[in-house]
PDB file of C-alpha atoms in Angstrom:
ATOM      1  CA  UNK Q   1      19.571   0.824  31.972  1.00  0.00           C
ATOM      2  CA  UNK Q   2      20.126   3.379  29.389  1.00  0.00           C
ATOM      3  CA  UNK Q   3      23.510   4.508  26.989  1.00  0.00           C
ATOM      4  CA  UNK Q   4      23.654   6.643  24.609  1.00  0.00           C
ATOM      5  CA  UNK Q   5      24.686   6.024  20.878  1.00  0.00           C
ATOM      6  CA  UNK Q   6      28.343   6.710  21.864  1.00  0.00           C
ATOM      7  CA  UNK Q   7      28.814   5.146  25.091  1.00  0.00           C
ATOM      8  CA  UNK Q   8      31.629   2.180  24.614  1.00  0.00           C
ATOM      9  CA  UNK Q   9      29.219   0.100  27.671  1.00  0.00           C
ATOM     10  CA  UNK Q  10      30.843   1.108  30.391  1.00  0.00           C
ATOM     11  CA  UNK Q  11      29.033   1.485  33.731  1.00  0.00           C
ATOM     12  CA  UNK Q  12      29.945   5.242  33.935  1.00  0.00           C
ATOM     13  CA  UNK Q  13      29.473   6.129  30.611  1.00  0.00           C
ATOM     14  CA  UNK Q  14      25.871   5.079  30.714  1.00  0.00           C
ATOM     15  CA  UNK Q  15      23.098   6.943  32.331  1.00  0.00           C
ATOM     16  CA  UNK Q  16      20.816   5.354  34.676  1.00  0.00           C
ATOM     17  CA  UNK Q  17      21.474   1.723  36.780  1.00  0.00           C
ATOM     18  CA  UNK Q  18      19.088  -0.046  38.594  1.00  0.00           C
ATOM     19  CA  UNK Q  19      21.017  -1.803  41.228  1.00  0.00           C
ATOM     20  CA  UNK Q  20      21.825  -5.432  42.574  1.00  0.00           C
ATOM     21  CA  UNK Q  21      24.629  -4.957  44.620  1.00  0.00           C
ATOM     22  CA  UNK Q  22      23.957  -5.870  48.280  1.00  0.00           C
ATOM     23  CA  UNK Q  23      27.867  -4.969  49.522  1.00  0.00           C
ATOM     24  CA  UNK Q  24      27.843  -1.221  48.001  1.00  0.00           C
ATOM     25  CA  UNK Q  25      29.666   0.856  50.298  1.00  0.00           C
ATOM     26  CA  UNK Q  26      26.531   3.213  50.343  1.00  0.00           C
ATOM     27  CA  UNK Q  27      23.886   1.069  50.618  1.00  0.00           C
ATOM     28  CA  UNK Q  28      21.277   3.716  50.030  1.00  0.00           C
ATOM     29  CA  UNK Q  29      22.194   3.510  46.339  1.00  0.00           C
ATOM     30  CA  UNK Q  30      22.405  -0.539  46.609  1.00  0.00           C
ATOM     31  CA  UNK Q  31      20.244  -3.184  45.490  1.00  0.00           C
ATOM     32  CA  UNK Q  32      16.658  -2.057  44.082  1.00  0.00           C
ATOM     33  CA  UNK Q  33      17.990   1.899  44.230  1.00  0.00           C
ATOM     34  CA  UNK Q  34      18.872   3.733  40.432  1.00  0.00           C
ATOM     35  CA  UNK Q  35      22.114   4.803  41.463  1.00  0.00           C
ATOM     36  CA  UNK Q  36      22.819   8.808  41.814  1.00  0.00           C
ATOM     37  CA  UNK Q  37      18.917   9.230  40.975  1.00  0.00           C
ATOM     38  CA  UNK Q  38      16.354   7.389  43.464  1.00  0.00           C
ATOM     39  CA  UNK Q  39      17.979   5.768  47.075  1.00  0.00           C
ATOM     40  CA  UNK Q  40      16.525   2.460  48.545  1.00  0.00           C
ATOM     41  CA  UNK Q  41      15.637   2.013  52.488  1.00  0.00           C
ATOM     42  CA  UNK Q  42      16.176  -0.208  53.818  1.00  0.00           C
ATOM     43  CA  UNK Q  43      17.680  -1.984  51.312  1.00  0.00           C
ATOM     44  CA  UNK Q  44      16.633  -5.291  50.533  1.00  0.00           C
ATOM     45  CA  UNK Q  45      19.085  -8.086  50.066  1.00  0.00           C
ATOM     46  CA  UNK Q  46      19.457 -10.285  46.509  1.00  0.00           C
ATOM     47  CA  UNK Q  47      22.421 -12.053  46.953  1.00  0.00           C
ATOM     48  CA  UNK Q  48      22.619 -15.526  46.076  1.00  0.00           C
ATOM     49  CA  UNK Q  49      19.305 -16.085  44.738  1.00  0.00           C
ATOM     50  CA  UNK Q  50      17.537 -15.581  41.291  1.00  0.00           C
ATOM     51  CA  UNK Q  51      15.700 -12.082  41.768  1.00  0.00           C
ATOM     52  CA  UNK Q  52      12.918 -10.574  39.369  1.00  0.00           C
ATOM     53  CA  UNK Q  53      13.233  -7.123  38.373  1.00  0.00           C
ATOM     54  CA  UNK Q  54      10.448  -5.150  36.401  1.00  0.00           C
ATOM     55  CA  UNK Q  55      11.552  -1.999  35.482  1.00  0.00           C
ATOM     56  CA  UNK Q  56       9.749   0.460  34.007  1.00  0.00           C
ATOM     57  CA  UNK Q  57      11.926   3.428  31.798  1.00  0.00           C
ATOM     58  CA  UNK Q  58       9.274   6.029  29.654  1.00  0.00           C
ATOM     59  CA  UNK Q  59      10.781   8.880  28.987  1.00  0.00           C
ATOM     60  CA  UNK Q  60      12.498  10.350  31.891  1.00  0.00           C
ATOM     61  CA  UNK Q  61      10.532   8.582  34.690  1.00  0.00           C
ATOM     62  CA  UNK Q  62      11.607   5.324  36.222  1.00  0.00           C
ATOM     63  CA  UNK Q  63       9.575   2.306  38.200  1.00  0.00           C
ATOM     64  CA  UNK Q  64      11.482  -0.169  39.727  1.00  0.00           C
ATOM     65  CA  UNK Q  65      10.273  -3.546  41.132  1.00  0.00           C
ATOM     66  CA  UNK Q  66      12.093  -5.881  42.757  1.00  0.00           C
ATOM     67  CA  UNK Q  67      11.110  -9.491  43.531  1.00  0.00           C
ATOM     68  CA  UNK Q  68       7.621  -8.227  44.047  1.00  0.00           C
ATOM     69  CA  UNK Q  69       8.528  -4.909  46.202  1.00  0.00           C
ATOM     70  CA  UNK Q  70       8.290  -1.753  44.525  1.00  0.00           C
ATOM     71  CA  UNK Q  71      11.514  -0.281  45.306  1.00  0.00           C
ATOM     72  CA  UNK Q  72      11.495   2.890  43.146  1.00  0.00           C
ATOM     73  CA  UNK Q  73       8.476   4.876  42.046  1.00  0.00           C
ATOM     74  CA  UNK Q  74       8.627   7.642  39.690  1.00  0.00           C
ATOM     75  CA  UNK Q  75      11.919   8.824  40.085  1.00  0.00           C
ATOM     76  CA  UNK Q  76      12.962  11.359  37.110  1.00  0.00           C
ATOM     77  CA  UNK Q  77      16.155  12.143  35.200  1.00  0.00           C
ATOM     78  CA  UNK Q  78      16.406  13.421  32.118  1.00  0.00           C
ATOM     79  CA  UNK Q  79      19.896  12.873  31.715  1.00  0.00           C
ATOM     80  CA  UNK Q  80      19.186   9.685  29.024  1.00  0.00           C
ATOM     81  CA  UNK Q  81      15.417  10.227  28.411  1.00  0.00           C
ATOM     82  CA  UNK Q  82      15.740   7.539  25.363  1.00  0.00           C
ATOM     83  CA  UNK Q  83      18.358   5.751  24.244  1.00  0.00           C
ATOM     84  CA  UNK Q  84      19.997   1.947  24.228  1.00  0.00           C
ATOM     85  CA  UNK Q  85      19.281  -0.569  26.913  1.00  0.00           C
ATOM     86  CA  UNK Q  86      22.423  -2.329  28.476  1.00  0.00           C
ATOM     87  CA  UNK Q  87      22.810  -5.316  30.766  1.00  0.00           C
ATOM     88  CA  UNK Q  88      26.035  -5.037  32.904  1.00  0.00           C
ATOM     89  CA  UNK Q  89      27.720  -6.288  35.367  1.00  0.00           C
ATOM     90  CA  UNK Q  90      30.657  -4.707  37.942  1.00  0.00           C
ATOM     91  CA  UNK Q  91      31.733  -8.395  39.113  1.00  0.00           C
ATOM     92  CA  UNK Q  92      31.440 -11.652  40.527  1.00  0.00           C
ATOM     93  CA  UNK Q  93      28.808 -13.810  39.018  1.00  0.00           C
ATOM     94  CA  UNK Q  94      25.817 -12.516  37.551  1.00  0.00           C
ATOM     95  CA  UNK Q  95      23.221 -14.668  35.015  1.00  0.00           C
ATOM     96  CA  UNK Q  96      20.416 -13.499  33.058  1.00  0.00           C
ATOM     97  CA  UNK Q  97      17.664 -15.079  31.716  1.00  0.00           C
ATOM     98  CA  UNK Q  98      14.093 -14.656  30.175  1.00  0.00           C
ATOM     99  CA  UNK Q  99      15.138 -10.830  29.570  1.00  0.00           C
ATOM    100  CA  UNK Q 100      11.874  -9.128  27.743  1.00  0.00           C
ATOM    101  CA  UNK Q 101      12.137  -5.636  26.688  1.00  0.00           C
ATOM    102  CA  UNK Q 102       8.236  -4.653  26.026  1.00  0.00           C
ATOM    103  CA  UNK Q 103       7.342  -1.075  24.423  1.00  0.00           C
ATOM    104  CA  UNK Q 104       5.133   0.953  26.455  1.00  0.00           C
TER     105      UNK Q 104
END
């Protein structure tokens, strides 16, 4: 979700990820988790299928909401309180559309 100033955009050289990625080997950082900060279970499945995701990033607290299902709520890290949104992808075939970034 977030990089900082320097980051070249690379998915470990960015802070926090909210996840779609129903074949993780440890699915309790999978789809609708922010990996290494807030686990998922059970972990719901997105494959295949256009998925909604509201996410909600002020300051250090996250809110994640996926197709509907509130998957993470208030999870903290500091570690990138502000900085650069990023859209990213680690493979296969991933679209985006109607992407709205709203201040809070």
């Amino acid at each position: 979700m977030r990089c900082s100033r320097t980051a070249r955009y690379r998915f470990w050289s960015c802070g926090d990820v909210a996840n779609i990625f129903d074949s993780r080997p440890d699915p309790s950082y999978g789809t609708g988790a922010i990996v290494n900060v807030a686990k998922v279970s059970p972990m719901p499945r997105a494959a295949n299928q256009w998925n909604t995701y509201d996410i909600t990033a002020k300051g250090s607290e996250f809110t994640v909401i996926l197709n509907g299902i509130k998957t993470v709520d208030g999870a903290k890290d500091s570690k990138l309180a502000k900085g650069r949104i990023a859209l990213q992808y680690g493979g296969g075939i991933v679209r985006f559309r109607m992407v709205e970034i709203r201040p809070l």
